[in-house]
Short mmCIF file of C-alpha atoms in Angstrom, two decimals:
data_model
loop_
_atom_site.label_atom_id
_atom_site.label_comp_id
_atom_site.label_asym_id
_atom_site.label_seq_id
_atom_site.Cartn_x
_atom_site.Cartn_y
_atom_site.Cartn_z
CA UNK J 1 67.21 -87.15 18.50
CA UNK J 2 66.11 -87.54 14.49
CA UNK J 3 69.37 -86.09 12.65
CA UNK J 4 68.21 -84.85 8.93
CA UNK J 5 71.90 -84.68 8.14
CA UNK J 6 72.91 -88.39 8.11
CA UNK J 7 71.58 -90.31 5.13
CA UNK J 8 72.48 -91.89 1.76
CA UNK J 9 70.36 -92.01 -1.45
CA UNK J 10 70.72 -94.51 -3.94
CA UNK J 11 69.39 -96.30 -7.14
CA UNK J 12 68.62 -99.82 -6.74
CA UNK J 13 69.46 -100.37 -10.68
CA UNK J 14 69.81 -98.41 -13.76
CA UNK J 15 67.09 -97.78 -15.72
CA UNK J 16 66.45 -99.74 -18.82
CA UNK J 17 66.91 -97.13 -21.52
CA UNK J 18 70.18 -96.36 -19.84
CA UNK J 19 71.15 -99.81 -20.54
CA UNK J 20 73.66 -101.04 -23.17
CA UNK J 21 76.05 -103.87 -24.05
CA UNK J 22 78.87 -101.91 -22.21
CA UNK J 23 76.61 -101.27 -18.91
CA UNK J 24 74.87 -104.32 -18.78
CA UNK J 25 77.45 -106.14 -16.55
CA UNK J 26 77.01 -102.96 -14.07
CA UNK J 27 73.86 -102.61 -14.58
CA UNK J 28 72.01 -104.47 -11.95
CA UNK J 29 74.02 -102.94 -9.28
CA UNK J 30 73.51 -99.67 -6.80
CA UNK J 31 73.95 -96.12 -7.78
CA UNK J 32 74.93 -93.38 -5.47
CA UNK J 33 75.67 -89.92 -5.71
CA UNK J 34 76.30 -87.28 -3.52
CA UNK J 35 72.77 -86.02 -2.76
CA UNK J 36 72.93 -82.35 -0.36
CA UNK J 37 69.73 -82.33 -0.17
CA UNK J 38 66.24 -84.63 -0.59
CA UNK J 39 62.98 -84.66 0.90
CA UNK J 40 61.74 -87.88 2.09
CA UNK J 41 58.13 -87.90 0.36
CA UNK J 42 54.72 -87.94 2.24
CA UNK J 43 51.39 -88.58 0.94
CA UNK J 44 47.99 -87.21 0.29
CA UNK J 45 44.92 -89.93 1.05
CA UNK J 46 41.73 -88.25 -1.62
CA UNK J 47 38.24 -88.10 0.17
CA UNK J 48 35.34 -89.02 -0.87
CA UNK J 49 31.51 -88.24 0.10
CA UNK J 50 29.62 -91.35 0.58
CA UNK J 51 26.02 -91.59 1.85
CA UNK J 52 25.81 -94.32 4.83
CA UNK J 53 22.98 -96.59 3.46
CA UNK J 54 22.17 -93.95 1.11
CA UNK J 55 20.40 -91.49 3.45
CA UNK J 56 21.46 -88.76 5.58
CA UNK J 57 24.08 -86.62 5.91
CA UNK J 58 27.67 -87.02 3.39
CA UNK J 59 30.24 -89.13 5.34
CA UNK J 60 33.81 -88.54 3.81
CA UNK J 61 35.29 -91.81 3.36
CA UNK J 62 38.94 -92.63 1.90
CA UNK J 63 39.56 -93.65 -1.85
CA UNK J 64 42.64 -92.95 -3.15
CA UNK J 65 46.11 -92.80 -1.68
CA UNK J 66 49.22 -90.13 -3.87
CA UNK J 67 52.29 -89.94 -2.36
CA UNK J 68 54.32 -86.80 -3.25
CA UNK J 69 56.62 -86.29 -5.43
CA UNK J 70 60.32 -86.49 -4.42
CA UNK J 71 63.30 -83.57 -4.94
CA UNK J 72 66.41 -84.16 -4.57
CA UNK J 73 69.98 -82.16 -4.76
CA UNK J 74 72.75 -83.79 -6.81
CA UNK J 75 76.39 -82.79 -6.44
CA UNK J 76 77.81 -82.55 -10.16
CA UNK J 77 81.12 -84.24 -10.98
CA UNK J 78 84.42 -82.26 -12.73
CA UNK J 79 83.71 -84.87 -15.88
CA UNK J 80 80.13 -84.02 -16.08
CA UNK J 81 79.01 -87.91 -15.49
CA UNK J 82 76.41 -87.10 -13.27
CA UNK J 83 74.71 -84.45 -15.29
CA UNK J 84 75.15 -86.37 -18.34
CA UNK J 85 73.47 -89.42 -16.47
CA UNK J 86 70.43 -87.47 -15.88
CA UNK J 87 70.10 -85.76 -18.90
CA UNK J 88 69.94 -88.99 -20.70
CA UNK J 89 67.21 -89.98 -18.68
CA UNK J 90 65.30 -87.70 -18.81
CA UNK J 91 65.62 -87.43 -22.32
CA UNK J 92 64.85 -91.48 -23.20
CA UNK J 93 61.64 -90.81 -21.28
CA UNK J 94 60.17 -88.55 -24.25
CA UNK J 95 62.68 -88.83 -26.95
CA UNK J 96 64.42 -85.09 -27.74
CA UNK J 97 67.36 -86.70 -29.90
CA UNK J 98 68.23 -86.30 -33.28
CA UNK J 99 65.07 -86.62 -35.99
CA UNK J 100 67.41 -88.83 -38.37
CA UNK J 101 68.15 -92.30 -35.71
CA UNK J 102 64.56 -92.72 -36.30
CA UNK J 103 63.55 -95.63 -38.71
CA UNK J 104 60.71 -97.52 -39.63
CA UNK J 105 60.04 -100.48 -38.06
CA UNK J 106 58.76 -103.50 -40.35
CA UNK J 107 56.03 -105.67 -38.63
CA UNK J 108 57.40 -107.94 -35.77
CA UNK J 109 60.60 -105.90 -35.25
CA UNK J 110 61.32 -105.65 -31.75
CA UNK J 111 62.54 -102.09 -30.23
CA UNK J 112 66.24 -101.81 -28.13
CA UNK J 113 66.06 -100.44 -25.43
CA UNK J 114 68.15 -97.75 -24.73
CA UNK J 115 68.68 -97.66 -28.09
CA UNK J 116 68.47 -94.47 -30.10
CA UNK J 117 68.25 -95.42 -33.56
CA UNK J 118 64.64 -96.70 -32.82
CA UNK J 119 63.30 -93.30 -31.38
CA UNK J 120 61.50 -90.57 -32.80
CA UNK J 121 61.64 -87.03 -31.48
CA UNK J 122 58.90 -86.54 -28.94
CA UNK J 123 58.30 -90.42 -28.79
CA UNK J 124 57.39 -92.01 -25.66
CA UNK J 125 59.06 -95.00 -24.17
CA UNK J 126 57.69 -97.49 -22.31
CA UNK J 127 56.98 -97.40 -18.59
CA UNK J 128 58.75 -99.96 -17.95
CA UNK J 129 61.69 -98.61 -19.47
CA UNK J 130 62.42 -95.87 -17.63
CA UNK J 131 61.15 -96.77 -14.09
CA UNK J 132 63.74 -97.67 -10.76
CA UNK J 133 63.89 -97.74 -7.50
CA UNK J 134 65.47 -95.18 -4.79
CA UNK J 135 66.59 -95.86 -1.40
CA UNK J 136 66.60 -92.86 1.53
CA UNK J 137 68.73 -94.51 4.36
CA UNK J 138 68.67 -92.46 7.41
CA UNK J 139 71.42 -92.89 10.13
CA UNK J 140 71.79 -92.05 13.80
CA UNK J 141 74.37 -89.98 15.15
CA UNK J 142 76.99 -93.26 15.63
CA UNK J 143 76.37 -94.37 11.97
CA UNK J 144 73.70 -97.23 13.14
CA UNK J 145 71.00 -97.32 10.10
CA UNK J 146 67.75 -96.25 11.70
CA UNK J 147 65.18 -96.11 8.33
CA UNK J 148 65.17 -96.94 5.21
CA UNK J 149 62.57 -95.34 2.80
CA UNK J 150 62.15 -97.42 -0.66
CA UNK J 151 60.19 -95.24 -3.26
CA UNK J 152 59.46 -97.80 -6.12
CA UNK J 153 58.92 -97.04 -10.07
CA UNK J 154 60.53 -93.60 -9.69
CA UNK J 155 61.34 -91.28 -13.05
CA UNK J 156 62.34 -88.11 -13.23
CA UNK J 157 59.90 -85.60 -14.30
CA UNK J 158 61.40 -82.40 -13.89
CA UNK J 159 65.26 -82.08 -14.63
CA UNK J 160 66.05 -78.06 -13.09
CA UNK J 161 68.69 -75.67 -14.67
CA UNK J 162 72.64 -76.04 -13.48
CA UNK J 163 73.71 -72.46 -13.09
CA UNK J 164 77.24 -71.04 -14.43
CA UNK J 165 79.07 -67.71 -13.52
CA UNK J 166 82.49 -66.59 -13.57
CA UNK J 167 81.65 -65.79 -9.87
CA UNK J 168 81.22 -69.15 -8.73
CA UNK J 169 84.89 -70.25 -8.20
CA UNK J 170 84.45 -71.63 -5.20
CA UNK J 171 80.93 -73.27 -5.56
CA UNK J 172 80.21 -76.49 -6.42
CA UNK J 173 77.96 -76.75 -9.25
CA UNK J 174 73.79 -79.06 -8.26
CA UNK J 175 71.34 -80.00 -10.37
CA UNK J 176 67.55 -80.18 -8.70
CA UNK J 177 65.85 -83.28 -10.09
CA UNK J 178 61.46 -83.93 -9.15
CA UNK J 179 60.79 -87.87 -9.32
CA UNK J 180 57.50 -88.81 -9.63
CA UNK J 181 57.01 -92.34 -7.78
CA UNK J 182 54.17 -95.31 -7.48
CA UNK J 183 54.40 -95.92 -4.20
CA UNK J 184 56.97 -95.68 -1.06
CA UNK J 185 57.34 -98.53 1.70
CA UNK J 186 59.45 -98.00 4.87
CA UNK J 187 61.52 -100.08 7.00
CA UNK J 188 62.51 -98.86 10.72
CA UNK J 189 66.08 -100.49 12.75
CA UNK J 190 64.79 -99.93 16.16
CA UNK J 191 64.56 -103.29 17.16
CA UNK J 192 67.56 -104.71 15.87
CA UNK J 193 69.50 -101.30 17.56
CA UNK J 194 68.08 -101.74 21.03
CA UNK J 195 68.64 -105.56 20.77
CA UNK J 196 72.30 -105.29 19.99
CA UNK J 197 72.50 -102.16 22.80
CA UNK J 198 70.86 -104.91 25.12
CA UNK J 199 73.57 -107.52 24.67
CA UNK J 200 76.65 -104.84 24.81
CA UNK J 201 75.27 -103.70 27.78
CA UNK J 202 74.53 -107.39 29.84
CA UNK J 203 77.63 -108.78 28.78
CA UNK J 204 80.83 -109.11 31.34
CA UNK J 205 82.92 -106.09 31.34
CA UNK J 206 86.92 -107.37 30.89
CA UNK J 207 89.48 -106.02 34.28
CA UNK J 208 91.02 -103.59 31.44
CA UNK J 209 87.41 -101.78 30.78
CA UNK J 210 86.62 -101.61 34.18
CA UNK J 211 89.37 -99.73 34.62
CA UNK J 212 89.18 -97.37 31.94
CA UNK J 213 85.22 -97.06 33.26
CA UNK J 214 86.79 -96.08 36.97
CA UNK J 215 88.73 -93.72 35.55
CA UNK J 216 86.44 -92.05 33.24
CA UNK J 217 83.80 -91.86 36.19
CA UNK J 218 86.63 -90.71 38.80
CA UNK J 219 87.67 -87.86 36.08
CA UNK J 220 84.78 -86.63 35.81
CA UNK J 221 83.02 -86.49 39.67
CA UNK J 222 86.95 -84.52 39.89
CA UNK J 223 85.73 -82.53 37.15
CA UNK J 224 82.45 -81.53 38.80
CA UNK J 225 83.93 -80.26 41.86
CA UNK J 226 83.50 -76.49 42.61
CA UNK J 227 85.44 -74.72 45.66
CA UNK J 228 82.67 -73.05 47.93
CA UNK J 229 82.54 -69.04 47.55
CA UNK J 230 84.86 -66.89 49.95
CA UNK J 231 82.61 -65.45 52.98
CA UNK J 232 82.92 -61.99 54.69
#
């Protein structure tokens, strides 16, 4: 049985216009966060009439494939990484920092990226910039990896509100994040599971498990026995 409970999201890399001369060692390397809650994203394939050899009746016919946007739940830290790492995503993506790191660039003068002295406010960065990938592993309920869902050229596009209150002393603070994505490819473990089930299963059992096996079945045919109701 599908458990919705067991999986792990992560970030194949860090975005470009994260990326600096003290992150560029780490860079290249998998992000993870603790992630309550995420949707695994579907998609919508866009009809289209089309006339079959231009006479007749409208035939609907398929065009365009958009997969849906993905929302996710983040856990926030104590130090405020997490939020922080967002924030400054989201922010690269359409510049919102300071109107005074902006300069002008002379012809041929290449842009940094990640870096804010370059950026105007409201200025766009380039795609390519501020694109990743995310994983969704799913597991089953033994830990054996069942899925993996690979959403490529994600951003964030909506970053939601973190809540505070003097009431919430024993929450732990989230931040709802909407990625938009290109595209989403999937990978399934069945095989490989049932294979390795396959060769557990033919291979010779040792005297010690057979014991443990004859006990375990001879506790629990005991444990199935039921006296027979008192009559008259």
């Amino acid at each position: 049985m599908y458990r919705p409970n067991r999986y792990l999201v992560r970030f194949k890399r860090a975005p470009k216009c994260l990326v600096d001369a003290s992150t560029a060692t780490h860079a290249a390397s998998d992000i993870m966060f603790f992630c309550d809650n995420v949707n695994i994203p579907g998609a919508s394939i866009i009809p289209v009439a089309h006339k079959r050899f231009s006479i007749g009746p409208f035939d609907r016919r398929a065009s365009n494939i958009i997969p849906a946007e993905n929302s996710a739940s983040f856990m926030l830290d104590g130090m405020g990484k997490n939020l922080d790492f967002f924030q400054q995503w989201v922010s690269k993506i359409v510049y919102m920092g300071d109107e005074t790191g902006a300069v002008n660039l002379t012809v041929g003068e290449s842009r940094r990226a990640g870096s804010s002295e370059y950026h105007g406010f409201g200025e766009l960065s380039y795609r390519d910039d501020y694109i990743t990938e995310m994983e969704i592993e799913t597991y089953d309920s033994i830990g054996n990896k069942i899925n993996t869902i690979t959403a490529h050229e994600v951003w964030p596009s909506q970053l939601g509100d973190v809540t505070l209150g003097w009431a919430q002393n024993d929450e732990v603070g989230r931040v709802t994040i909407n990625f938009q994505l290109q595209r989403w490819t999937t990978k399934n473990y069945a095989a490989k599971i049932e294979e390795a089930n396959s060769k557990v299963s033919d291979r010779v059992l040792s005297p010690m498990e057979r014991l443990l096996r004859i006990g375990s079945a001879a506790r629990s045919l005991k444990a199935s026995w039921k006296n027979p109701d008192s009559v008259g």
